[in-house]
Amino acid sequence: MSLDEKLEKIRSPKLQNQKETAIVLSAVEDTLKDQNHNATPTAYFAALLALLGQSIVPPGGIINKDLASSVVYLLDLVTSHVPAVLLRSKFSPILTSLGPTLTSQDAEAPLLRSSIGCLESLLLAQDSAAWALSQTQISPRRAVAGLLALASDHRPKVRKRAQDAITQVLKNPPPSPSLDHPVADMCAETALRVLHDSLAESGKKKRKSKGHASDQHQPGLMHALQLVKTIASACGGWPSKKIEPLCEVLMGVSRSNNEYLTMAAFEVFEVMFTGMADQFSSSKLPLLMETVSELKPSQNDSQLLPSWIAVISRGYDVSAQISPEETFHKLPMLFGMVSEFLSSASHDIRVSASECLISFLVNCVPDSVISEPSILDGKVLERLTKAAEDLLSVKYQSAWMEVFHVQCAFFEALRWRAAPLARNIVQTIGELRASESFNGKKEADAVLEKAIQSMGPEAFLTVLPLNLINAQRGQPGRAWLLPLLRDSVINSNIGHFRSEFVPLSEAMYQRVIDHGQSEKTMEIKIFETVVQQTWALLPGYCNLPLDLERAFDQGFAELLSNLLYSQPELRADICRGLQILVESNQEILAVEASEEEIRLRSRITKPMAQTNLEHLATFAGNLLAVLFNVYSQTLPQYRGFILQCINAYLSITREKVIIRLRSRPVLS
């Protein structure tokens, strides 16, 4: 809104308390007209300064409260439109005139807010020379000292206006090579002193009440924290020289039983980290993280340790955004530092530690490490894997449920790079899962499912083979893995399904056939179940396979066609698999993302997906003929999945093939 628009609103007041301001504005404008002055911001400014001297006389104070309120309100509107050179030249008289309003105990909130607005505009106009003047002089530093005092005022609107002014001043420093505003250190010192004093006062009250005082009502401390937060948000995190003392005080506040105080302290940390996330202030982050690390509480401090861990977690999240490679290379060290808390007797500490480790894995493993790792990256991955493997030692047995959550995040972070690095982790969890006395089967299954997704079933089964046919003595059968494989296989190799599971299905089915027409025993029912579970894996293997062009050949197409005719109980899984082959590749072509993002997510690029669809199209005619025949032999209520599969293949079939299919008799 322009100055003219603001003044026009004042000329037509709607509220009673605005009429006095309208009268003053009218008088000013009449004076300017009588003196043949144009109604410029500078002219308004000069006239209002003259009136200010009539309403406020230092050091006596406010002579006319109503006039002072109106004049200062108008000055607040006008000052931001006045040339900076003029504001610098008039700084001393204006600050001297406003002094009584800022320091008077009787000053009302509206007058204070307007005075703060004037100060803000004045301070924004000051240059480096002015900021170099000491606080003992009539200088910008003295004005900021007044704002800092008001920033902890008991009146919310006054406090908020002063904090906003401080924020604007600190965010707009004069030209300088320094990262921080010239007055940032002074603001930080004052805020820290206020916070120290508030903590000391809180401690005195608690001691006087013999430790029974409630922590729930400490407005002074909350206001002090808000002031610290204001300065942190405006200073790109916090002035570099004052980071260490602030961290010590904030960790002390975190010990409070008052959850609001603890939250406020961590909001300050959050603001600091956010402020340091930009390139200009990021150089402060290593010092902050080093300081926080040195403040590590004792192993079993259940009150402070979870909070400290949360700060470490958030800090390295920001660090990974600024310096992803450097942060990743620190990951094994960070893992070791935090994982020791998993042996704590406190459940809260163990949960906090596991959540921190998960955060490290989610935020601190760059995509480049997965797509194109360097030799150094590979060594870091090995060390990280060893650290994850160590979590399964007896030392952390009491935290195994939390450890399993970390292992899930580990496999999600490493994706296909988990093979063959994580073989020992899979081996250990598989052995635990097979133990009759082990109570965490559900959690172990969740880890193994993530391992299958990441490593792929081929690498996974070399560690934990099924051992259902041709098993050596002493090798346990692992039929329990089949449901896990069904829910987890994706982006794998159809060739592995053909070499591993087709022979398994044939062997089991042969045993069923050999049994003849006799009444089915429990063993025969198990064999039938294994056949069903084996073919239930096909849809997963058909979801973006890496070897489609090579492994989906005429022989495999004929095998599927024969099974569609001969084994109705397998039709749903086979049709679903054939449908997913087409649709998963079509989804890749439809997705709006860069080639690098697509390749990182699915290891299949758009050109590869197009090639896959063209390859499938060569089989579409024969497959559709089979599907139409099977459709005609199936009861209407069981045709849904067949029709969906037919639609998928019609979408990639060449027009001349469709015409040839149409020439055949209509199948009902």
XYZ file of C-alpha atoms in Angstrom:
668
model
C 0.000 0.000 0.000
C 1.399 3.418 -0.979
C 1.794 6.304 1.464
C -1.076 8.214 -0.200
C -3.397 5.229 0.259
C -2.440 4.918 3.914
C -3.027 8.627 4.546
C -6.340 8.560 2.668
C -7.635 5.938 5.088
C -6.712 8.223 7.986
C -8.498 11.229 6.416
C -11.782 9.303 6.590
C -11.679 7.698 10.036
C -14.213 5.035 10.904
C -13.325 4.621 14.578
C -13.444 7.196 17.361
C -9.780 6.688 18.339
C -8.706 7.526 14.778
C -10.310 10.983 14.742
C -7.489 12.630 16.703
C -4.970 11.323 14.160
C -7.144 12.627 11.309
C -7.221 16.084 12.914
C -3.425 16.134 13.290
C -2.971 15.005 9.668
C -5.363 17.720 8.478
C -3.449 20.359 10.446
C -0.146 19.188 8.970
C -1.527 19.282 5.436
C -3.028 22.754 5.971
C 0.346 23.999 7.203
C 2.116 22.555 4.165
C -0.434 24.185 1.882
C -0.107 27.582 3.625
C 3.685 27.384 3.239
C 3.405 26.331 -0.425
C 5.172 23.023 0.194
C 4.384 19.950 -1.850
C 2.905 17.086 0.156
C 5.966 14.862 -0.173
C 7.130 12.278 2.384
C 10.000 14.587 3.295
C 7.621 17.525 3.882
C 5.318 15.408 6.054
C 8.372 14.151 7.938
C 9.668 17.668 8.713
C 6.258 18.918 9.845
C 5.674 15.897 12.078
C 9.118 16.252 13.662
C 8.198 19.819 14.623
C 4.958 18.596 16.215
C 6.847 15.788 17.971
C 8.960 18.411 19.714
C 5.758 20.055 21.007
C 4.269 16.845 22.417
C 7.415 15.188 23.811
C 10.150 17.199 25.504
C 13.216 15.287 26.715
C 14.017 14.653 29.441
C 10.683 15.744 30.929
C 8.692 13.242 28.982
C 5.322 13.209 27.256
C 3.510 16.555 27.510
C 0.429 15.770 25.449
C -0.327 12.062 25.313
C -3.054 12.241 22.630
C -0.999 14.492 20.360
C 2.118 12.360 20.884
C 0.245 9.188 19.946
C -1.119 10.712 16.738
C 2.174 12.310 15.699
C 4.237 9.171 16.303
C 1.634 7.050 14.501
C 1.912 9.317 11.445
C 5.698 9.338 11.686
C 5.645 5.546 11.650
C 3.751 5.664 8.347
C 5.913 8.354 6.784
C 9.445 7.485 7.925
C 9.866 4.403 5.719
C 9.261 6.630 2.639
C 11.853 9.258 3.572
C 15.309 9.229 1.885
C 17.916 7.306 3.907
C 20.346 10.224 3.851
C 17.831 12.417 5.692
C 17.093 9.719 8.249
C 20.791 9.313 8.976
C 21.198 13.050 9.473
C 18.189 13.290 11.798
C 18.908 10.123 13.765
C 20.050 11.789 17.020
C 17.172 14.281 17.401
C 14.560 11.675 16.501
C 15.949 9.089 18.916
C 16.214 11.764 21.635
C 12.582 12.746 21.068
C 11.310 9.178 21.020
C 13.352 8.205 24.075
C 10.681 9.155 26.651
C 8.030 7.066 24.860
C 10.300 4.037 24.835
C 11.350 4.300 28.478
C 8.270 5.746 30.160
C 6.404 3.400 32.475
C 3.164 5.144 31.537
C 3.535 4.817 27.754
C 0.558 3.021 26.281
C 0.904 0.101 23.903
C -0.272 1.899 20.700
C 2.258 4.713 21.241
C 5.021 2.186 21.888
C 4.219 0.189 18.769
C 4.339 3.321 16.607
C 7.610 4.408 18.223
C 9.086 0.983 17.487
C 8.013 1.340 13.846
C 9.797 4.697 13.607
C 12.932 3.198 15.116
C 12.849 0.308 12.669
C 12.793 2.655 9.664
C 15.556 4.792 11.173
C 17.784 1.804 11.879
C 17.310 0.319 8.418
C 18.701 3.530 6.948
C 21.948 3.530 8.952
C 25.321 2.803 7.377
C 28.395 0.965 8.696
C 29.868 4.145 10.192
C 26.756 4.720 12.283
C 26.689 1.112 13.490
C 30.316 1.451 14.587
C 29.344 4.033 17.237
C 29.258 2.721 20.805
C 26.124 2.101 22.829
C 27.057 4.889 25.264
C 26.484 7.458 22.513
C 23.181 8.417 20.911
C 23.599 5.751 18.287
C 21.865 2.903 16.479
C 23.247 0.484 19.059
C 21.488 2.383 21.840
C 18.244 2.245 19.845
C 18.614 -1.506 19.398
C 19.187 -1.847 23.154
C 15.792 -0.196 23.645
C 14.175 -2.586 21.186
C 15.706 -5.570 22.975
C 14.233 -4.372 26.260
C 10.792 -4.045 24.678
C 11.138 -7.472 23.034
C 10.562 -9.022 26.476
C 7.718 -6.658 27.446
C 4.776 -8.200 29.271
C 2.344 -6.834 26.639
C 2.082 -9.300 23.732
C 1.550 -6.744 20.921
C 4.425 -4.542 22.086
C 6.676 -7.573 22.444
C 5.746 -8.866 18.986
C 6.298 -5.469 17.329
C 9.737 -5.093 18.920
C 10.734 -8.619 17.852
C 9.580 -7.930 14.291
C 11.647 -4.742 14.215
C 14.747 -6.567 15.477
C 14.232 -9.217 12.816
C 14.041 -6.643 10.022
C 17.123 -4.794 11.251
C 19.243 -7.935 11.570
C 18.114 -9.247 8.189
C 19.169 -6.040 6.449
C 22.777 -5.317 7.448
C 24.808 -2.526 5.814
C 27.232 -3.679 3.094
C 30.003 -5.669 4.801
C 32.114 -8.824 4.288
C 30.857 -10.180 7.623
C 28.248 -12.950 7.763
C 26.396 -11.189 10.563
C 24.929 -7.735 11.165
C 27.260 -5.401 13.150
C 24.813 -5.460 16.049
C 24.148 -9.226 15.946
C 26.682 -10.027 18.683
C 25.172 -7.398 20.961
C 21.681 -8.804 20.364
C 22.914 -12.326 21.070
C 24.673 -11.245 24.283
C 21.571 -9.431 25.502
C 19.260 -12.328 24.663
C 21.587 -14.780 26.399
C 21.791 -12.544 29.458
C 17.991 -12.281 29.599
C 17.735 -16.059 29.241
C 20.350 -16.628 31.983
C 18.541 -14.216 34.300
C 15.182 -15.852 33.623
C 16.637 -19.304 34.337
C 18.216 -18.035 37.555
C 14.943 -16.460 38.653
C 13.094 -19.678 37.886
C 15.640 -21.623 39.945
C 15.238 -19.258 42.920
C 11.477 -19.663 42.891
C 11.830 -23.416 42.788
C 14.292 -23.460 45.699
C 12.069 -21.172 47.767
C 9.192 -23.572 47.302
C 11.503 -26.502 48.128
C 11.361 -27.927 44.651
C 7.584 -28.140 44.533
C 6.982 -25.107 42.343
C 5.116 -25.732 39.119
C 7.130 -25.361 35.944
C 3.996 -24.698 33.959
C 3.831 -20.882 34.367
C 7.114 -19.206 33.544
C 6.260 -16.339 31.177
C 9.611 -14.598 31.647
C 11.502 -17.672 30.522
C 9.183 -18.230 27.570
C 9.611 -14.592 26.491
C 13.395 -14.912 26.769
C 13.341 -18.032 24.586
C 11.165 -16.245 22.049
C 13.693 -13.407 21.899
C 16.511 -15.914 21.318
C 14.429 -17.562 18.604
C 13.810 -14.175 16.958
C 17.510 -13.370 16.810
C 18.387 -16.869 15.607
C 15.885 -16.638 12.750
C 17.256 -13.260 11.691
C 20.975 -14.049 11.980
C 21.243 -17.077 9.732
C 21.144 -19.430 12.725
C 23.011 -17.422 15.385
C 26.106 -15.199 15.504
C 29.128 -17.488 15.124
C 30.951 -16.305 18.258
C 27.942 -16.958 20.491
C 26.927 -20.451 19.360
C 28.633 -22.387 22.160
C 27.128 -20.488 25.140
C 23.680 -20.607 23.547
C 23.834 -24.395 23.093
C 24.813 -24.848 26.749
C 21.874 -22.745 27.931
C 19.382 -24.449 25.601
C 20.446 -27.912 26.729
C 19.942 -26.687 30.300
C 16.429 -25.486 29.483
C 15.728 -28.887 27.937
C 16.047 -30.451 31.387
C 12.878 -28.685 32.471
C 9.835 -30.726 33.415
C 7.785 -28.186 31.491
C 7.157 -29.648 28.063
C 6.431 -26.181 26.669
C 9.862 -24.950 27.699
C 11.512 -28.031 26.240
C 9.599 -27.567 22.993
C 10.537 -23.882 22.915
C 14.225 -24.739 23.398
C 14.130 -27.187 20.513
C 12.243 -24.728 18.365
C 15.283 -22.477 18.785
C 17.539 -25.307 17.588
C 15.180 -25.861 14.663
C 15.320 -22.179 13.738
C 19.119 -22.251 13.982
C 19.364 -25.264 11.693
C 16.884 -23.776 9.239
C 18.815 -20.521 9.176
C 22.031 -22.385 8.452
C 20.509 -24.348 5.586
C 21.227 -21.570 3.087
C 24.631 -21.309 1.461
C 25.378 -17.902 2.985
C 25.147 -19.098 6.611
C 26.072 -22.772 6.140
C 29.656 -22.179 7.307
C 28.322 -21.873 10.862
C 26.829 -25.372 10.894
C 30.021 -27.406 11.592
C 30.716 -25.293 14.689
C 27.137 -25.751 15.903
C 27.245 -29.529 15.396
C 30.649 -29.773 17.094
C 29.326 -27.799 20.069
C 26.182 -29.909 20.370
C 28.236 -33.128 20.120
C 30.505 -31.979 22.949
C 27.438 -31.441 25.149
C 26.566 -35.157 24.968
C 24.790 -36.153 28.213
C 25.615 -39.252 30.217
C 24.617 -42.684 28.903
C 21.494 -43.013 31.071
C 20.275 -39.432 31.367
C 16.690 -40.265 30.362
C 15.603 -36.654 30.826
C 18.084 -34.916 28.549
C 19.471 -37.610 26.256
C 16.376 -38.039 24.029
C 16.334 -34.290 23.431
C 20.043 -34.219 22.635
C 19.626 -37.102 20.180
C 16.770 -35.244 18.476
C 19.002 -32.186 17.989
C 21.805 -34.345 16.538
C 19.328 -35.963 14.166
C 17.945 -32.668 12.884
C 21.393 -31.104 12.622
C 22.789 -33.793 10.366
C 19.617 -33.699 8.290
C 20.466 -30.059 7.492
C 24.147 -30.948 7.074
C 23.195 -33.542 4.449
C 21.297 -30.898 2.494
C 24.315 -28.561 2.472
C 27.197 -31.038 2.132
C 25.733 -34.427 1.135
C 29.003 -36.216 0.331
C 30.864 -34.931 3.375
C 27.980 -35.840 5.682
C 27.700 -39.313 4.149
C 31.366 -39.978 4.793
C 30.761 -39.204 8.487
C 27.858 -41.640 8.669
C 29.717 -44.683 10.094
C 31.142 -42.488 12.869
C 27.703 -41.017 13.612
C 26.190 -44.500 13.617
C 28.731 -45.601 16.195
C 28.144 -42.529 18.355
C 24.374 -42.957 18.535
C 24.082 -46.759 18.463
C 25.757 -47.069 21.875
C 22.571 -45.646 23.395
C 20.638 -48.689 22.168
C 22.118 -50.611 25.101
C 20.496 -48.197 27.582
C 18.099 -49.527 30.204
C 15.688 -46.688 29.326
C 13.123 -47.519 26.663
C 12.751 -43.834 25.743
C 16.486 -43.527 25.094
C 16.509 -46.676 22.964
C 13.571 -45.428 20.884
C 15.201 -42.001 20.443
C 18.462 -43.605 19.359
C 16.741 -45.864 16.829
C 14.751 -42.951 15.385
C 17.974 -40.963 15.032
C 19.703 -43.831 13.195
C 16.703 -44.146 10.885
C 16.885 -40.395 10.205
C 20.582 -40.731 9.326
C 19.793 -43.480 6.824
C 16.833 -41.646 5.284
C 18.525 -38.250 4.973
C 22.282 -38.805 4.785
C 22.718 -41.344 1.975
C 22.861 -39.356 -1.287
C 21.325 -40.742 -4.468
C 24.722 -40.469 -6.178
C 26.147 -43.040 -3.749
C 23.548 -45.538 -4.940
C 23.626 -44.748 -8.651
C 27.372 -44.209 -9.162
C 29.402 -44.806 -5.999
C 33.070 -43.835 -5.972
C 35.740 -46.078 -4.452
C 35.562 -44.012 -1.255
C 31.767 -44.270 -1.227
C 32.063 -48.044 -1.505
C 34.348 -48.202 1.520
C 31.948 -46.009 3.520
C 29.080 -48.334 2.578
C 31.117 -51.286 3.828
C 31.782 -49.563 7.156
C 28.133 -48.548 7.436
C 27.045 -52.127 6.773
C 29.432 -53.372 9.474
C 27.928 -50.849 11.905
C 24.407 -52.064 11.039
C 25.562 -55.677 11.411
C 26.973 -54.946 14.881
C 23.511 -53.841 16.045
C 22.477 -57.516 15.955
C 25.025 -58.463 18.619
C 23.985 -59.671 22.058
C 24.981 -56.258 23.471
C 21.845 -54.740 21.956
C 19.513 -57.685 22.536
C 17.160 -55.626 24.733
C 16.733 -53.195 21.816
C 16.298 -55.731 19.012
C 12.756 -54.553 18.233
C 14.131 -51.022 17.694
C 17.145 -52.448 15.856
C 14.858 -54.211 13.376
C 13.268 -50.860 12.496
C 16.769 -49.499 11.853
C 17.585 -52.505 9.656
C 14.457 -51.845 7.570
C 15.653 -48.284 6.994
C 19.140 -49.598 6.201
C 17.881 -51.784 3.343
C 15.633 -49.012 2.042
C 18.577 -46.606 2.011
C 21.066 -48.933 0.276
C 18.571 -50.365 -2.206
C 20.307 -52.716 -4.656
C 23.719 -51.826 -3.185
C 22.740 -53.983 -0.199
C 23.790 -57.015 -2.261
C 26.206 -58.522 -1.416
C 27.171 -56.180 1.463
C 24.327 -57.173 3.778
C 24.634 -60.967 3.528
C 25.572 -61.344 7.196
C 22.616 -59.235 8.326
C 20.217 -61.412 6.325
C 21.882 -64.576 7.621
C 21.627 -63.488 11.260
C 18.016 -62.356 11.061
C 17.061 -65.490 9.119
C 18.553 -67.674 11.849
C 16.771 -65.688 14.548
C 13.488 -65.969 12.636
C 13.840 -69.745 12.360
C 14.309 -70.155 16.118
C 11.233 -71.522 17.875
C 11.931 -69.427 20.977
C 12.264 -66.137 19.097
C 9.387 -63.728 19.817
C 10.038 -61.074 17.183
C 9.017 -62.990 14.061
C 6.775 -60.207 12.766
C 9.549 -57.610 13.078
C 12.114 -59.998 11.575
C 9.806 -60.681 8.632
C 9.537 -56.938 7.994
C 13.342 -56.692 7.747
C 13.578 -59.722 5.471
C 10.913 -58.260 3.158
C 12.950 -55.050 2.860
C 16.054 -57.152 2.203
C 14.277 -58.988 -0.626
C 13.126 -55.705 -2.177
C 16.620 -54.224 -1.976
C 18.933 -57.145 -2.700
C 16.586 -58.934 -5.052
C 15.386 -62.516 -4.527
C 18.344 -64.113 -6.297
C 20.976 -62.622 -3.954
C 18.672 -63.112 -0.970
C 18.097 -66.815 -1.626
C 21.817 -67.500 -1.926
C 21.969 -66.543 1.769
C 18.695 -68.132 2.901
C 17.836 -70.853 0.356
C 14.381 -72.407 0.414
C 15.795 -75.967 0.641
C 12.495 -77.476 -0.523
C 14.022 -79.819 -3.119
C 17.402 -81.533 -3.139
C 18.135 -80.234 0.374
C 21.213 -81.535 2.169
C 20.857 -83.150 5.589
C 20.774 -80.518 8.333
C 19.613 -77.751 6.009
C 16.285 -76.360 7.239
C 13.406 -75.952 4.824
C 12.181 -72.374 4.553
C 8.750 -72.580 2.978
C 7.837 -69.681 5.296
C 9.837 -67.426 2.969
C 7.396 -67.887 0.077
C 4.744 -65.424 1.406
C 7.513 -62.897 2.143
C 8.829 -63.251 -1.394
C 5.315 -62.863 -2.811
C 4.861 -59.510 -1.056
C 8.364 -58.180 -1.700
C 9.728 -59.153 -5.123
C 9.894 -56.240 -7.557
C 12.308 -54.974 -10.205
C 14.037 -58.353 -10.364
C 14.856 -60.944 -13.057
C 12.305 -63.203 -14.720
C 15.226 -65.495 -15.527
C 15.598 -66.211 -11.813
C 11.933 -67.181 -11.564
C 12.414 -69.577 -14.468
C 15.551 -71.178 -13.033
C 14.496 -71.269 -9.359
C 10.730 -71.503 -9.104
C 9.540 -73.184 -12.285
C 11.580 -76.323 -11.417
C 10.305 -76.111 -7.824
C 6.703 -75.936 -9.040
C 7.239 -78.831 -11.438
C 8.808 -80.987 -8.731
C 5.994 -80.331 -6.283
C 3.302 -80.823 -8.912
C 4.876 -84.106 -9.981
C 4.604 -85.368 -6.413
C 0.903 -84.486 -6.438
C 0.428 -86.340 -9.728
C 2.384 -89.354 -8.462
C 0.002 -89.602 -5.534
C -2.763 -90.446 -8.004
C -6.433 -90.424 -7.111
C -5.951 -91.592 -3.538
C -7.256 -89.467 -0.693
C -5.007 -86.455 -0.209
C -2.703 -86.607 2.749
C -1.466 -83.540 4.647
C 1.832 -83.828 2.760
C 0.095 -83.729 -0.628
C -1.911 -80.669 0.469
C 1.360 -78.975 1.417
C 2.799 -79.756 -2.028
C -0.290 -78.203 -3.666
C 0.063 -75.135 -1.464
C 3.724 -74.747 -2.424
C 2.753 -74.871 -6.127
C 0.172 -72.134 -5.533
C 2.625 -70.031 -3.523
C 5.301 -70.475 -6.174
C 3.137 -69.078 -8.974
C 1.880 -66.332 -6.672
C 5.440 -64.948 -7.011
C 5.063 -64.383 -10.759
C 3.323 -60.953 -10.537
C 6.242 -59.626 -8.469
C 8.816 -60.931 -10.945
C 6.779 -59.302 -13.740
C 6.852 -55.876 -12.068
C 9.557 -54.013 -14.027
C 11.879 -56.985 -14.601
C 15.443 -56.083 -15.547
C 15.815 -58.895 -18.085
C 12.454 -58.928 -19.844
C 13.859 -58.844 -23.377
C 16.201 -61.739 -22.654
C 14.127 -63.933 -20.319
C 10.614 -63.583 -21.756
C 11.090 -65.740 -24.828
C 8.970 -68.118 -26.879
C 9.602 -71.004 -24.487
C 8.371 -69.058 -21.445
C 5.346 -67.734 -23.349
C 4.410 -71.300 -24.329
C 4.841 -72.484 -20.714
C 2.445 -69.802 -19.465
C -0.040 -70.567 -22.263
C -0.053 -74.266 -21.436
C -0.590 -73.561 -17.736
C -3.483 -71.222 -18.530
C -5.173 -74.136 -20.303
C -4.218 -76.964 -17.975
C -4.243 -75.490 -14.452
C -7.230 -73.191 -13.839
C -6.142 -72.612 -10.223
C -3.042 -70.766 -11.500
C -4.846 -68.552 -14.016
C -5.331 -65.570 -11.700
C -1.622 -65.261 -10.863
C -0.465 -65.842 -14.437
C -2.931 -63.314 -15.889
C -1.992 -60.811 -13.203
C 1.705 -61.311 -14.009
C 1.188 -60.870 -17.748
C -0.870 -57.730 -17.122
C 1.753 -56.204 -14.808
C 4.466 -56.825 -17.424
C 2.684 -54.397 -19.719
C 1.302 -51.877 -17.231
C 4.477 -51.419 -15.153
C 6.416 -50.450 -18.286
C 3.600 -48.184 -19.460
C 3.722 -46.400 -16.095
C 7.416 -45.668 -16.620
C 6.618 -44.038 -19.971
C 3.835 -41.977 -18.398
C 5.722 -40.722 -15.342
C 6.846 -37.086 -15.339
C 10.368 -37.202 -13.957
C 13.939 -36.963 -15.157
C 15.656 -40.035 -16.589
C 18.026 -40.034 -13.602
C 15.139 -40.048 -11.115
C 13.373 -42.851 -12.983
C 16.541 -44.948 -13.241
C 17.315 -44.440 -9.557
C 13.827 -45.474 -8.529
C 13.256 -48.429 -10.851
C 16.550 -49.098 -12.700
C 14.431 -48.983 -15.873
C 14.628 -45.942 -18.139
C 11.969 -44.755 -20.570
C 13.858 -46.097 -23.614
C 14.189 -49.475 -21.864
C 10.472 -49.483 -21.034
C 9.628 -48.696 -24.665
C 11.874 -51.533 -25.838
C 10.196 -53.888 -23.346
C 6.730 -53.034 -24.643
C 7.824 -53.516 -28.228
C 9.242 -56.926 -27.267
C 5.987 -57.938 -25.558
C 4.031 -56.778 -28.580
C 5.678 -59.557 -30.623
C 3.968 -62.115 -28.358
C 0.677 -60.224 -28.041
C -1.150 -61.927 -30.901
C -0.575 -65.496 -29.665
C -1.160 -64.540 -26.030
C -4.440 -62.847 -26.899
C -5.583 -65.917 -28.820
C -4.903 -68.058 -25.750
C -6.573 -65.537 -23.444
C -9.696 -65.361 -25.612
C -9.949 -69.164 -25.609
C -9.480 -69.344 -21.840
C -12.012 -66.526 -21.435
C -14.612 -68.523 -23.380
C -14.013 -71.584 -21.167
C -14.378 -69.652 -17.902
C -17.608 -68.989 -16.022
C -18.680 -65.309 -16.270
C -18.133 -64.591 -12.555
C -14.453 -65.626 -12.855
C -13.555 -63.760 -16.057
C -12.617 -60.362 -14.572
C -8.874 -60.871 -14.278
C -8.724 -62.450 -17.762
C -10.490 -59.453 -19.295
C -8.078 -57.036 -17.587
C -5.139 -58.970 -19.006
C -6.705 -58.945 -22.481
C -7.153 -55.148 -22.290
C -3.505 -54.704 -21.316
C -2.271 -56.633 -24.360
C -4.747 -55.020 -26.728
C -3.146 -51.673 -25.731
C 0.215 -52.761 -27.196
C -0.963 -54.960 -30.062
C -0.351 -53.879 -33.629
C -3.460 -52.951 -35.593
C -3.094 -55.711 -38.196
C -2.972 -58.320 -35.414
C -6.181 -56.944 -33.911
C -7.845 -57.110 -37.338
C -6.771 -60.748 -37.674
C -8.185 -61.532 -34.239
C -11.477 -59.881 -35.137
C -11.809 -62.152 -38.161
C -12.104 -65.123 -35.861
C -15.529 -66.322 -34.635
C -16.794 -64.267 -31.712
C -16.146 -66.093 -28.483
C -18.876 -65.954 -25.868
